[in-house]
Coordinates of C-alpha atoms and ligand atoms in Angstrom, one line a residue:
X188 CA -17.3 10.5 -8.3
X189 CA -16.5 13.9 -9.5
X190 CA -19.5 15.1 -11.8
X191 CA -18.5 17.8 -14.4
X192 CA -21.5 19.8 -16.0
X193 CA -21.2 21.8 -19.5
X194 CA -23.0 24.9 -19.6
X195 CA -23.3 27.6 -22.1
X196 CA -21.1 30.3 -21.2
X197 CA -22.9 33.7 -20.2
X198 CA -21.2 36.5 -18.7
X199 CA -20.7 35.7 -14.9
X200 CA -19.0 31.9 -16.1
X201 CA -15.7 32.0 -14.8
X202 CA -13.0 30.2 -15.5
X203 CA -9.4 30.6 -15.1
X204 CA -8.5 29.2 -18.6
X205 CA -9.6 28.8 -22.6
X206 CA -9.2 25.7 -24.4
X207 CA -8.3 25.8 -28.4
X208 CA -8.6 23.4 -30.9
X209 CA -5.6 22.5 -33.3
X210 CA -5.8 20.4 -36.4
X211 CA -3.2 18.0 -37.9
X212 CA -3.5 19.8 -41.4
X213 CA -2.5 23.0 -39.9
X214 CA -6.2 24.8 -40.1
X215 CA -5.8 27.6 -37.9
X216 CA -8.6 28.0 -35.2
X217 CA -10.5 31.3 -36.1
X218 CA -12.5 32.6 -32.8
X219 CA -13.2 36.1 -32.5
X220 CA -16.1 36.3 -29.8
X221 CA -15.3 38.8 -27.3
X222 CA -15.7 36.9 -24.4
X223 CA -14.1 34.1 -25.2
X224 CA -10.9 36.1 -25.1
X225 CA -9.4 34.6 -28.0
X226 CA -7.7 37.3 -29.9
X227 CA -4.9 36.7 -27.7
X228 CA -5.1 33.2 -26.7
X229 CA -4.9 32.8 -30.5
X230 CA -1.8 34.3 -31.0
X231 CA -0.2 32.1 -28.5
X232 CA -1.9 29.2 -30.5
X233 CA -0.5 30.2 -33.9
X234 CA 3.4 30.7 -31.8
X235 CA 2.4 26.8 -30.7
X236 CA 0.9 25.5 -34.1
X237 CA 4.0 27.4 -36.0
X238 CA 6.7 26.4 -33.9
X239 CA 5.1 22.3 -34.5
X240 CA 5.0 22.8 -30.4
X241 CA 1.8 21.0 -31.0
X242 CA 1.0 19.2 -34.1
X243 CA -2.8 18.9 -34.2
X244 CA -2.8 15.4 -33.6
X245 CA -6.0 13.8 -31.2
X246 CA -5.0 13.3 -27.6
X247 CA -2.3 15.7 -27.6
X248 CA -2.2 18.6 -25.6
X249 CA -0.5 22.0 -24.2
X250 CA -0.6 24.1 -20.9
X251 CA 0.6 27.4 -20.8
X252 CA 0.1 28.6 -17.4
X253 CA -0.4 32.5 -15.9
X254 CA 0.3 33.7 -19.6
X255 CA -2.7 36.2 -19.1
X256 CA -4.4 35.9 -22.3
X257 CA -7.2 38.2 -22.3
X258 CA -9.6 37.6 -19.5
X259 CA -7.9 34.0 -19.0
X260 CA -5.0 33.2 -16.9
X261 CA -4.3 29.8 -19.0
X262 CA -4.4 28.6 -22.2
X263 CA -5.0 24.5 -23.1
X264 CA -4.5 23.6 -27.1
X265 CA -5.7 20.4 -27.6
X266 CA -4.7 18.3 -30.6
X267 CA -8.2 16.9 -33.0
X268 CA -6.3 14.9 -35.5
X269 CA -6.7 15.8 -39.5
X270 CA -10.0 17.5 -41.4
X271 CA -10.6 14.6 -43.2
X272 CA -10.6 11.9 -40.3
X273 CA -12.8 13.9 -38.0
X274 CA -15.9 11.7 -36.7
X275 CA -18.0 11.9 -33.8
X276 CA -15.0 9.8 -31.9
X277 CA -12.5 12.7 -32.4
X278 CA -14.8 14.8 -30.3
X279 CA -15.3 11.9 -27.7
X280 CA -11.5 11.9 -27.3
X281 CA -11.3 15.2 -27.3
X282 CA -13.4 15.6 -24.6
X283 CA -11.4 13.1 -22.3
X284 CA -8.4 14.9 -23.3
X285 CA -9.4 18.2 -21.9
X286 CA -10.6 16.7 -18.8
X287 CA -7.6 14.9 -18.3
X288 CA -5.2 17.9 -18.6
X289 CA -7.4 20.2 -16.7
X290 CA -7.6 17.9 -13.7
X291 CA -3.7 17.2 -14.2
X292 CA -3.4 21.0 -14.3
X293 CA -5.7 21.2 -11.2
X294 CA -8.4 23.7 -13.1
X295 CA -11.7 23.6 -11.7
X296 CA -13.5 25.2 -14.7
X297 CA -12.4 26.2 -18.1
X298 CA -13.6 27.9 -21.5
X299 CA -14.0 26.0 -24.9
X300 CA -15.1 28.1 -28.2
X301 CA -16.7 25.8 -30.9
X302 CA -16.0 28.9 -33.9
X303 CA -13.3 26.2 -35.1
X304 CA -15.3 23.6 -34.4
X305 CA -18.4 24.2 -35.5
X306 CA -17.5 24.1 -39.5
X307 CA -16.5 20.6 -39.3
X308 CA -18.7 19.1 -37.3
X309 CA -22.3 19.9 -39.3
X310 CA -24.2 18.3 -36.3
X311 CA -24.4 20.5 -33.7
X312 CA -27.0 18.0 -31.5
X313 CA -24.3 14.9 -32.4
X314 CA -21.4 16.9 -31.5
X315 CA -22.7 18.1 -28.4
X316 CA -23.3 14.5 -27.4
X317 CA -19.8 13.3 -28.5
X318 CA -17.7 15.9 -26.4
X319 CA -20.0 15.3 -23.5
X320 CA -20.1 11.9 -23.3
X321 CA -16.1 12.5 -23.3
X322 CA -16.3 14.3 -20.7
X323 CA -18.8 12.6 -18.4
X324 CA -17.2 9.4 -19.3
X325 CA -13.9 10.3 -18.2
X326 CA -14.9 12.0 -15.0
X327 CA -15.6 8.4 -13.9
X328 CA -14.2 7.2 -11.0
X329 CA -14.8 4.4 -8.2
X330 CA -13.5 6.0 -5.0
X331 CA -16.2 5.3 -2.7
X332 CA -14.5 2.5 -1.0
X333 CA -11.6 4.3 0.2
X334 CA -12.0 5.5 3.6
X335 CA -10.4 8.8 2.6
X336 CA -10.9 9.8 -0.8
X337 CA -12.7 13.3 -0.8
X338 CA -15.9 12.5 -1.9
X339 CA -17.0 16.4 -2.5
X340 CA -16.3 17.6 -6.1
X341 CA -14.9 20.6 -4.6
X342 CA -11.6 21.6 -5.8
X343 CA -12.0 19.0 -9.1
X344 CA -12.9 19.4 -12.4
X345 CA -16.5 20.2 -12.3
X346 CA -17.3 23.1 -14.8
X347 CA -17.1 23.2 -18.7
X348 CA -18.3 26.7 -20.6
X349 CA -19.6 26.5 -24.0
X350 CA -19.2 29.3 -26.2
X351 CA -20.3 29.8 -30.1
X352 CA -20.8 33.6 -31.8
X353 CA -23.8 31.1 -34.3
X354 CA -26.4 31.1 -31.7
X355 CA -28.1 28.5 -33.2
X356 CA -25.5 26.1 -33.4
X357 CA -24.8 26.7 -30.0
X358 CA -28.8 25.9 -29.0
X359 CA -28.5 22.5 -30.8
X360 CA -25.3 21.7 -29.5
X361 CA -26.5 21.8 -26.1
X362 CA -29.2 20.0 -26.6
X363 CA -26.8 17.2 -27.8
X364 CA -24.8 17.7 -24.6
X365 CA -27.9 17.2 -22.3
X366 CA -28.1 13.6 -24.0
X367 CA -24.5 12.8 -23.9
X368 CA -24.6 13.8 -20.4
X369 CA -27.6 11.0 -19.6
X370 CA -26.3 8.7 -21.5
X371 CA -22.9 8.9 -20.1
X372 CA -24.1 9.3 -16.5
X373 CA -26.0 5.9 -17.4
X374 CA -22.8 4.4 -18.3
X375 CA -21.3 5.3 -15.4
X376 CA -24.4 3.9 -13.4
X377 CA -23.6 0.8 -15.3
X378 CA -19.6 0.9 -14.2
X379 CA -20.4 1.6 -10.5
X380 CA -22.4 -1.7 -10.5
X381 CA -19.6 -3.5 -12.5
X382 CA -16.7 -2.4 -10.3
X383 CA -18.4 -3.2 -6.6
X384 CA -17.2 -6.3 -5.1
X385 CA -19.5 -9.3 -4.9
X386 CA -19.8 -9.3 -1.2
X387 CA -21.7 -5.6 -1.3
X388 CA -23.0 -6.5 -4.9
X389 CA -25.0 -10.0 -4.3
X390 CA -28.0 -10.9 -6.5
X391 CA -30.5 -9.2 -4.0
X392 CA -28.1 -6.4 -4.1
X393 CA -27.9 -5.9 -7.8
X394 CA -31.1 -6.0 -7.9
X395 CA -31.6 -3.4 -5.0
X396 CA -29.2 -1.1 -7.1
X397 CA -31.0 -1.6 -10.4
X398 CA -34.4 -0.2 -8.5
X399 CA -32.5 2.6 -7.1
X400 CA -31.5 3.2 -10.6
X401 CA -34.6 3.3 -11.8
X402 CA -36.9 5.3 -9.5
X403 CA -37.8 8.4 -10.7
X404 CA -37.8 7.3 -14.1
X405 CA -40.7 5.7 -16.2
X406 CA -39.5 2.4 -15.9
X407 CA -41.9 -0.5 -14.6
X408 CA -39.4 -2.4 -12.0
X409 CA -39.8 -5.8 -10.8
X410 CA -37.3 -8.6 -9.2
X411 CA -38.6 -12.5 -8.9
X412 CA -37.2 -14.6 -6.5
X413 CA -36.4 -18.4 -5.9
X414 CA -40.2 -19.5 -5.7
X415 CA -41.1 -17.0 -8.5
X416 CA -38.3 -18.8 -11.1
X417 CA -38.8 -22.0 -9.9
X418 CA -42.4 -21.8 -11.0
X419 CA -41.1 -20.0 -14.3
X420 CA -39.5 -23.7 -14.5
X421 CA -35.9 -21.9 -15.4
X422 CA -34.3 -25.4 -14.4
X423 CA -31.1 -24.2 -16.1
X424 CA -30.5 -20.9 -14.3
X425 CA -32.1 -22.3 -11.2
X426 CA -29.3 -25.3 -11.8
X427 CA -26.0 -22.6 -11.2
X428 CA -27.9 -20.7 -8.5
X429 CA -28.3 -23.8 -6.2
X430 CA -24.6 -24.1 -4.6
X431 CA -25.0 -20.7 -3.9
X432 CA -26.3 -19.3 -0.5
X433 CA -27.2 -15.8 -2.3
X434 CA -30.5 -16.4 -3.5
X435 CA -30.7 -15.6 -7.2
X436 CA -33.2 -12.9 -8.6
X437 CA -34.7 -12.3 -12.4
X438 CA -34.7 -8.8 -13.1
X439 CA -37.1 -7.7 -15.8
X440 CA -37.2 -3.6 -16.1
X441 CA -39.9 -2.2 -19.3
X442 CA -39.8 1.0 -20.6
X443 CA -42.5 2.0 -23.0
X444 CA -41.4 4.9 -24.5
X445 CA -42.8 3.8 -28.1
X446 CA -46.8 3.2 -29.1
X447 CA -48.6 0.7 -27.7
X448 CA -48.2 -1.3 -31.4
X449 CA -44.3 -1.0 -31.2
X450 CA -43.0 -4.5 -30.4
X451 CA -40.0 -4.2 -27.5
X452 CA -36.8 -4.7 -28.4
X453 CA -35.8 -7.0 -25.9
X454 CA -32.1 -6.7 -23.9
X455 CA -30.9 -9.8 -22.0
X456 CA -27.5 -9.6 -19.5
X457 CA -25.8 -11.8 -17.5
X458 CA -25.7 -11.0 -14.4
X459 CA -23.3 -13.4 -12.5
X460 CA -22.6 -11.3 -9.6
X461 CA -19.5 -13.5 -9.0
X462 CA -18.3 -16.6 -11.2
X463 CA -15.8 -19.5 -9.2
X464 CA -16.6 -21.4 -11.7
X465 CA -18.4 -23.6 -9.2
X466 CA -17.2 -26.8 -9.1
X467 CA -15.3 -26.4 -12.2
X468 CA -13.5 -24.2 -9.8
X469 CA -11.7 -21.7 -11.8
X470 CA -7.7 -20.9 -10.9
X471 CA -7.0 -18.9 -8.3
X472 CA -4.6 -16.1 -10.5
X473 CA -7.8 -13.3 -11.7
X474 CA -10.1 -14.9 -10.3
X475 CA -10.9 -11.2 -8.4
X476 CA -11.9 -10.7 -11.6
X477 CA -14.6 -12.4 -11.7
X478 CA -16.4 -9.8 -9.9
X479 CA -16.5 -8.1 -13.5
X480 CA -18.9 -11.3 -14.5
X481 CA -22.2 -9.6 -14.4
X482 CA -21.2 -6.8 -16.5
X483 CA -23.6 -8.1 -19.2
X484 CA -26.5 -7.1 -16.6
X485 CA -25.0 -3.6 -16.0
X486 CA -24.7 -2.7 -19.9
X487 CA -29.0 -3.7 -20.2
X488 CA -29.5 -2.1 -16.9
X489 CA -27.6 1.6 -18.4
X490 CA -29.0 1.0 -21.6
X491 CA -32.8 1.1 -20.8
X492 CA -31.8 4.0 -17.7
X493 CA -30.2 6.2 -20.2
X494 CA -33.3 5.1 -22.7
X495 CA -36.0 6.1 -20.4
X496 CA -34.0 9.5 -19.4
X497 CA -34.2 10.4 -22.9
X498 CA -37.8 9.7 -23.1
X499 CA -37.1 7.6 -26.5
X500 CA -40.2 6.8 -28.2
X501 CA -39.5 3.1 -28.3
X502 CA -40.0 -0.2 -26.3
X503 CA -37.7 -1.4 -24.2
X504 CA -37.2 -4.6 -22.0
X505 CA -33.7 -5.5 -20.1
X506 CA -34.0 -8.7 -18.5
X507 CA -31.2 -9.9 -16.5
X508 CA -30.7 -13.1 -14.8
X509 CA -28.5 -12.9 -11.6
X510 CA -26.7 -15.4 -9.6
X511 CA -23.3 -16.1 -7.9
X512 CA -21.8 -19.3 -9.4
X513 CA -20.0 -21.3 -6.5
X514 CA -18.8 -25.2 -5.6
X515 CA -20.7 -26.3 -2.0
X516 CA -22.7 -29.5 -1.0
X517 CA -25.7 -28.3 -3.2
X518 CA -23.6 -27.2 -6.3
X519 CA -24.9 -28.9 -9.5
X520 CA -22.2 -31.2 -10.3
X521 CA -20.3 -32.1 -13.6
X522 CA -22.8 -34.6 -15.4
X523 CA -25.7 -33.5 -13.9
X524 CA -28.9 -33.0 -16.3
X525 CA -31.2 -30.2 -15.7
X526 CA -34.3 -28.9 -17.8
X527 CA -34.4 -25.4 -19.1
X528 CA -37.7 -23.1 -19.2
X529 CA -38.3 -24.3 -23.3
X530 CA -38.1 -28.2 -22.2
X531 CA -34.5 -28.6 -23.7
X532 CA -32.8 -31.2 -21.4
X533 CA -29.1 -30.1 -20.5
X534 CA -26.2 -31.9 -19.5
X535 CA -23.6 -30.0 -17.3
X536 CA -20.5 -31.0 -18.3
X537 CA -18.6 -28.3 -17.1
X538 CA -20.4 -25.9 -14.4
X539 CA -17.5 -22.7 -15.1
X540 CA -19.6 -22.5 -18.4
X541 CA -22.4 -21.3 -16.5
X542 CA -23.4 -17.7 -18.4
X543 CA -24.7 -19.8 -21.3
X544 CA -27.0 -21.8 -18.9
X545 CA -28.4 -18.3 -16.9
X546 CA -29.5 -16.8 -20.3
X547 CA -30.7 -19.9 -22.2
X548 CA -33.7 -19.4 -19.5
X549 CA -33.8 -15.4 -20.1
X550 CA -34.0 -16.1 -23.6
X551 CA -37.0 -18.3 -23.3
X552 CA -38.6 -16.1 -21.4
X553 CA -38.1 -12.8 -23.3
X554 CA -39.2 -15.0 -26.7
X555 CA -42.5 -15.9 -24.4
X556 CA -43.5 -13.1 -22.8
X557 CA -43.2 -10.3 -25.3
X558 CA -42.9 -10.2 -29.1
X559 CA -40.0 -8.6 -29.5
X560 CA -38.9 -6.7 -32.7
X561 CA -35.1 -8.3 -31.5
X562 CA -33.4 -9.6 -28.6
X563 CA -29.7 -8.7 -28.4
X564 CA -27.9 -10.2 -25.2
X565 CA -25.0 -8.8 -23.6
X566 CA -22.3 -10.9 -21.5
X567 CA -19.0 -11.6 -20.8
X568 CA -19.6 -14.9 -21.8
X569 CA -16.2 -16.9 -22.7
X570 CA -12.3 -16.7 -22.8
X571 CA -11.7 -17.8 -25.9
X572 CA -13.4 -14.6 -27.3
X573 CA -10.5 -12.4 -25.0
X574 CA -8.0 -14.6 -26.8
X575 CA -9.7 -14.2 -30.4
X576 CA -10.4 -10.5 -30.0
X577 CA -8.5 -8.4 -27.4
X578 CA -10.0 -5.6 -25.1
X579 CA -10.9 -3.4 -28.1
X580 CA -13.5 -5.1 -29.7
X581 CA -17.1 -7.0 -28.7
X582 CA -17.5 -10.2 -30.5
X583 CA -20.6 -10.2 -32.3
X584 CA -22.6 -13.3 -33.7
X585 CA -25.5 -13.8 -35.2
X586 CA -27.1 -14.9 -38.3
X587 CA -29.9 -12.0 -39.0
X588 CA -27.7 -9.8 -41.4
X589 CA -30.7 -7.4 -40.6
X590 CA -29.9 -6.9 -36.9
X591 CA -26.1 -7.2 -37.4
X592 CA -26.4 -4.9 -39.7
X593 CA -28.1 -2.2 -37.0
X594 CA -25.4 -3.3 -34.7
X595 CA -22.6 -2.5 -36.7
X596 CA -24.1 1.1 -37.5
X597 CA -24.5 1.9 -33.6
X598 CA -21.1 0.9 -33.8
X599 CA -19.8 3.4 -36.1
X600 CA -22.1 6.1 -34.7
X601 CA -20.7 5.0 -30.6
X602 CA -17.1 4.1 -31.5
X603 CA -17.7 1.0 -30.0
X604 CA -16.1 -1.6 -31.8
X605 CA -17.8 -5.3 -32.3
X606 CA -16.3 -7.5 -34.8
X607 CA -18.1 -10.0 -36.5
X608 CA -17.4 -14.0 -35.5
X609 CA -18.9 -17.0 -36.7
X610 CA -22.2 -18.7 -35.8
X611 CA -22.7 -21.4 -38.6
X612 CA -25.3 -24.7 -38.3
X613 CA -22.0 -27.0 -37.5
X614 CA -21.3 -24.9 -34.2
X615 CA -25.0 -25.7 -33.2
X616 CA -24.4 -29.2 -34.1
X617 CA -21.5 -29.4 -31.6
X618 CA -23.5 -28.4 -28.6
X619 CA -25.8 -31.6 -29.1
X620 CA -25.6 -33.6 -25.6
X621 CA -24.4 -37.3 -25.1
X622 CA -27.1 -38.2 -22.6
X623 CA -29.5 -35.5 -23.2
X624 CA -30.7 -32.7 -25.7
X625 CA -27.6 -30.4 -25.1
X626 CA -24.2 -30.1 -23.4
X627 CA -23.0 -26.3 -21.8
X628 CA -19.6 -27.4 -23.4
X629 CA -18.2 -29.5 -26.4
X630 CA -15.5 -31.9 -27.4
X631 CA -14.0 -29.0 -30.0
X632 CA -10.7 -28.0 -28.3
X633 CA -10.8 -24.4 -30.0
X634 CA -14.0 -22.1 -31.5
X635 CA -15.1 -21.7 -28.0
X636 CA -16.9 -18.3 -28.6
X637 CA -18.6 -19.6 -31.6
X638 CA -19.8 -23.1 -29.2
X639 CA -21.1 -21.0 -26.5
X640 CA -23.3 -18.4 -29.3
X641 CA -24.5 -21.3 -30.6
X642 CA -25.6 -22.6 -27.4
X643 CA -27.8 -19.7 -26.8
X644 CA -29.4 -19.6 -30.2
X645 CA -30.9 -22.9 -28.9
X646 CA -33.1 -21.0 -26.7
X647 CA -34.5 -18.1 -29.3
X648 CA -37.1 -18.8 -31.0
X649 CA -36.7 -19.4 -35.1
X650 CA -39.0 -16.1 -36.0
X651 CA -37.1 -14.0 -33.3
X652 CA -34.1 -11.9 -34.8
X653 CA -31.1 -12.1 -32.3
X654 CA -27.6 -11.1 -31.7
X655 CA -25.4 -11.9 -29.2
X656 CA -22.4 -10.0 -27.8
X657 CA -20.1 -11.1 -26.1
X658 CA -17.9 -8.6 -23.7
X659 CA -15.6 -11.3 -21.8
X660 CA -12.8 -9.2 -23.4
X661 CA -14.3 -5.5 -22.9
X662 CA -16.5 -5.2 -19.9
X663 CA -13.4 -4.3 -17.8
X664 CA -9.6 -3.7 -17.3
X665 CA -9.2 -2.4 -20.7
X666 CA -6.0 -0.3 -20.7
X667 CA -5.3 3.3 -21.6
X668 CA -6.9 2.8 -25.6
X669 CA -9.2 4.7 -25.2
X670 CA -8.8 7.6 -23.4
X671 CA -12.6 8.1 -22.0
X672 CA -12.5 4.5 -20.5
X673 CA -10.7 4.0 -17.1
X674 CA -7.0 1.8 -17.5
X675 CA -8.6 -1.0 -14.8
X676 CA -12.1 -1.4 -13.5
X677 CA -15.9 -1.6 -15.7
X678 CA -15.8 -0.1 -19.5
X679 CA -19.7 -0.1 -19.0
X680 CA -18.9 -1.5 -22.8
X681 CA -22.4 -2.2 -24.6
X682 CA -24.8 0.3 -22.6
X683 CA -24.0 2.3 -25.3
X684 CA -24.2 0.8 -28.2
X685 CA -27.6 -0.8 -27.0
X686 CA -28.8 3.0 -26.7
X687 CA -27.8 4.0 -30.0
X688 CA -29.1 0.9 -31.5
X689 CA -32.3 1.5 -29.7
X690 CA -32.5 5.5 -30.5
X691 CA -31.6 4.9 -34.4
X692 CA -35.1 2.5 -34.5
X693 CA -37.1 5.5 -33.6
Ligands
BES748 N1 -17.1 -15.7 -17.0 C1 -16.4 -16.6 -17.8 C2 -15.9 -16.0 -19.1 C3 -14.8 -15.0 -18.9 C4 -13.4 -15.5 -19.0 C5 -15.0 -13.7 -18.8 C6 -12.4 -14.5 -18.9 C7 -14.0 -12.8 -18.7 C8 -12.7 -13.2 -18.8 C9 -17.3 -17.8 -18.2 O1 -18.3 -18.1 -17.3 C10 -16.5 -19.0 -18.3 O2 -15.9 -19.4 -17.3 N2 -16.4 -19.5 -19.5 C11 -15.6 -20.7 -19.8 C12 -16.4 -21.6 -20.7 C13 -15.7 -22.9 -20.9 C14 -15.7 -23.7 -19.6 C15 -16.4 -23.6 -22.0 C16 -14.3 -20.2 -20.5 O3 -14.4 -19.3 -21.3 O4 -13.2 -20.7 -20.1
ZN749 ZN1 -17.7 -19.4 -15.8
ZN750 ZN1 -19.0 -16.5 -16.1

């Protein structure tokens, strides 16, 4: 994990090269702070803007090596895209742009001047955490398995210099960048969880890991065992963790943040540390994947980390079921009848549909045990959603326009996408059981994502606002779209989202 920290720039920063700024409608960067060296530099960028060298467009970028521009040996220009278009986003991908071309250049450090920024981006605090979540997302990487990756940031990317001549933009800004920074080393917490195999990542072991996480920050920790949920009567996630020889563990971290009168908002995640599909057994082609199946768990677990680092003044309470889902002598079996924690009787018709069954117990216990202002539940919950939606966007359901509505804001505000599907009274009606209250899967050959939302809402109670996400399609492996995410392994899609969501209640 190579960890790159922005600092303001003072006079004994070094750094071997300055980064410009070009826009798609030709605006010329105007920087004229001594330090920065940009007198030069910015002839070179109008050479490279006037030739069309570079057009200005976001993720594009330009190395000029040893051209000795002012006190810098090298000079980056980095594309933004158009005036008009510019949103938090562009700064995000900008961000990963410049960290991918400085580490392809092999610069340790380098120099970026907001004077052309700053005029566009009237923000300084949200575009402070945009660029830095770029960068901190996209200095991401899972190399600790490798007997001989270099795990010492020397010789990597590992230093960004801020410069501004407006002082007071420049104070703001970094006080954005020391929350994108949390909230993207969160998110990266939550991808290091997603992307360790299930033999190192069991349920005890998630758990383990979730503690670690926590300690040192003001969040109250705790991790029931087999006795503890039997007596909690979770008969349905109880009913995938019993062909397993992991034992399972419920995971319940609180952060109060908020007043004492502030209702939690409640996150829920599935935490299937590994999903065979049990005796449902899944194919064998991906089925590695299935590693990726308690990313759900991960996204909660960054969420409230990030929350608590931030010292948000709100309540927060990330519950996360975990299990391993596997076929042996003491797996529950296709037919079998369980009871969840609400008294709802269950039939198992198919025991690879197992994420609905963990969290139809979480959500009875978060509607229980707290009050909460909303429960939103995170988890890479069914295929059919990957088949409706892609890697790019979250499927979203939920029929409080109130909440959906907060969703879809966090969503603008994050750039990460959820699209709306549909949870209507005749997809509850298809989850109705033959031999008992409910089945975990239906007769309907097709609307699976809608089935298995519906099945959950089952389990939250009528006064409690709730949305469900499901991240079967974004949670991991989500190719080069976005150029702060890694091509394969976790997103650490939802953390977030969930953050934002949380921060704009305050
Ligand atoms: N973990 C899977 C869902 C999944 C599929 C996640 C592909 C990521 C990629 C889930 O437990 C599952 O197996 N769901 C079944 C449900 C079906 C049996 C109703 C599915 O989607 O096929
Ligand atoms: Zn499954
Ligand atoms: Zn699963």
């Amino acid at each position: 994990m190579n960890h790159i920290k922005i600092k303001k720039m003072d006079p004994k920063s070094e750094s071997k090269t300055v980064v410009l700024v070009a826009y798609k409608d030709g605006a010329k960067a105007s920087c004229k702070a001594a330090k920065c060296g940009c007198d030069e530099s910015l002839l070179k960028f109008d050479r490279a803007v006037e030739n069309k060298s570079i057009k200005g467009e976001a993720k594009e970028a330009l190395f000029f090596r040893d051209v000795m521009v002012d006190d810098f040996e090298n000079l980056l220009i980095l594309g933004i895209g158009a005036n008009k278009t510019l949103t938090s986003e562009s700064l995000r991908i900008l961000g990963a742009t410049l960290v991918k071309n400085l580490k392809k250049e092999k610069q340790t450090s380098a120099s970026l001047c907001l004077n052309s920024l700053q005029s566009l981006f009237k923000d300084p605090r949200v575009a402070g955490q945009a660029l830095a979540e770029g960068v901190g997302l996209t200095g991401y990487s899972y190399d600790e398995l490798k007997s001989k990756s270099d795990k010492k940031d020397e010789g990597k990317f590992s230093e960004l210099f801020i410069w501004s001549d407006d002082k007071k933009y420049l104070e703001k800004f970094m006080e954005g960048v020391e929350r994108g920074e949390a909230i993207a080393d969160a998110v990266n917490k939550a991808r290091r969880l997603g992307n360790t195999p299930s033999n190192l990542m069991t349920p005890k072991l998630l758990a383990e890991a979730m503690h670690e996480g926590c300690k040192g920050l003001p969040i109250k920790f705790k991790a029931l065992g087999l006795k503890e949920i039997e007596s909690l009567k979770m008969g349905s996630f109880l009913s995938v963790a019993q062909g397993s020889n992991e034992e399972p563990r419920f995971i319940i971290m609180e952060y109060n943040g908020g007043k004492k009168t502030d209702k939690p908002l409640v996150f829920v995640g599935k935490g299937v540390t590994f999903d065979t599909g049990g005796i449902s057994i899944k194919p064998s082609a991906s089925m590695e994947e299935m590693k990726f199946d308690m990313c759900g768990s991960a996204a909660v677990f960054g969420a409230i980390v990030a929350l608590a680092k931030l010292k948000a003044k709100v309540n927060v309470v990330s519950l996360v079921p975990a299990t391993e889902n596997m076929p042996s002598g003491s797996a529950i079996k296709p037919g079998d009848v369980v009871t969840a924690m609400n008294g709802k009787t269950i039939e198992i018709n198919n025991t690879d549909a197992e994420g609905r069954l963990i969290l139809a117990d979480a959500l009875c216990y978060a509607c229980d045990n707290y009050k909460p202002e909303f429960i939103i539940d995170a988890a890479t919950l069914t295929g059919a959603c990957v088949m409706a939606l892609g890697t790019l966007y979250t499927g979203v359901f939920s029929t409080n326009e109130k909440v959906l509505r907060k969703l879809l804001d966090a969503s603008v505000q994050t750039g990460e996408k959820i699209w709306r599907l549909p949870l209507a009274e005749e997809h509850v009606t298809d989850t109705k059981g033959t031999y008992a209250d409910l089945s975990n899967i239906t007769t309907q050959k097709s609307g699976g994502a809608s089935i298995g939302a519906a099945f959950l809402s089952c389990f939250v109670k009528e006064e409690v606002p709730w949305a469900h996400l499901d991240i079967a399609g974004t949670a991991y492996n989500v190719g080069g779209r976005l150029p702060y995410h890694p091509d394969k392994g976790a997103s650490g899609v939802a953390a977030r989202l969930l953050v934002q969501l949380a921060l704009n209640e305050i």
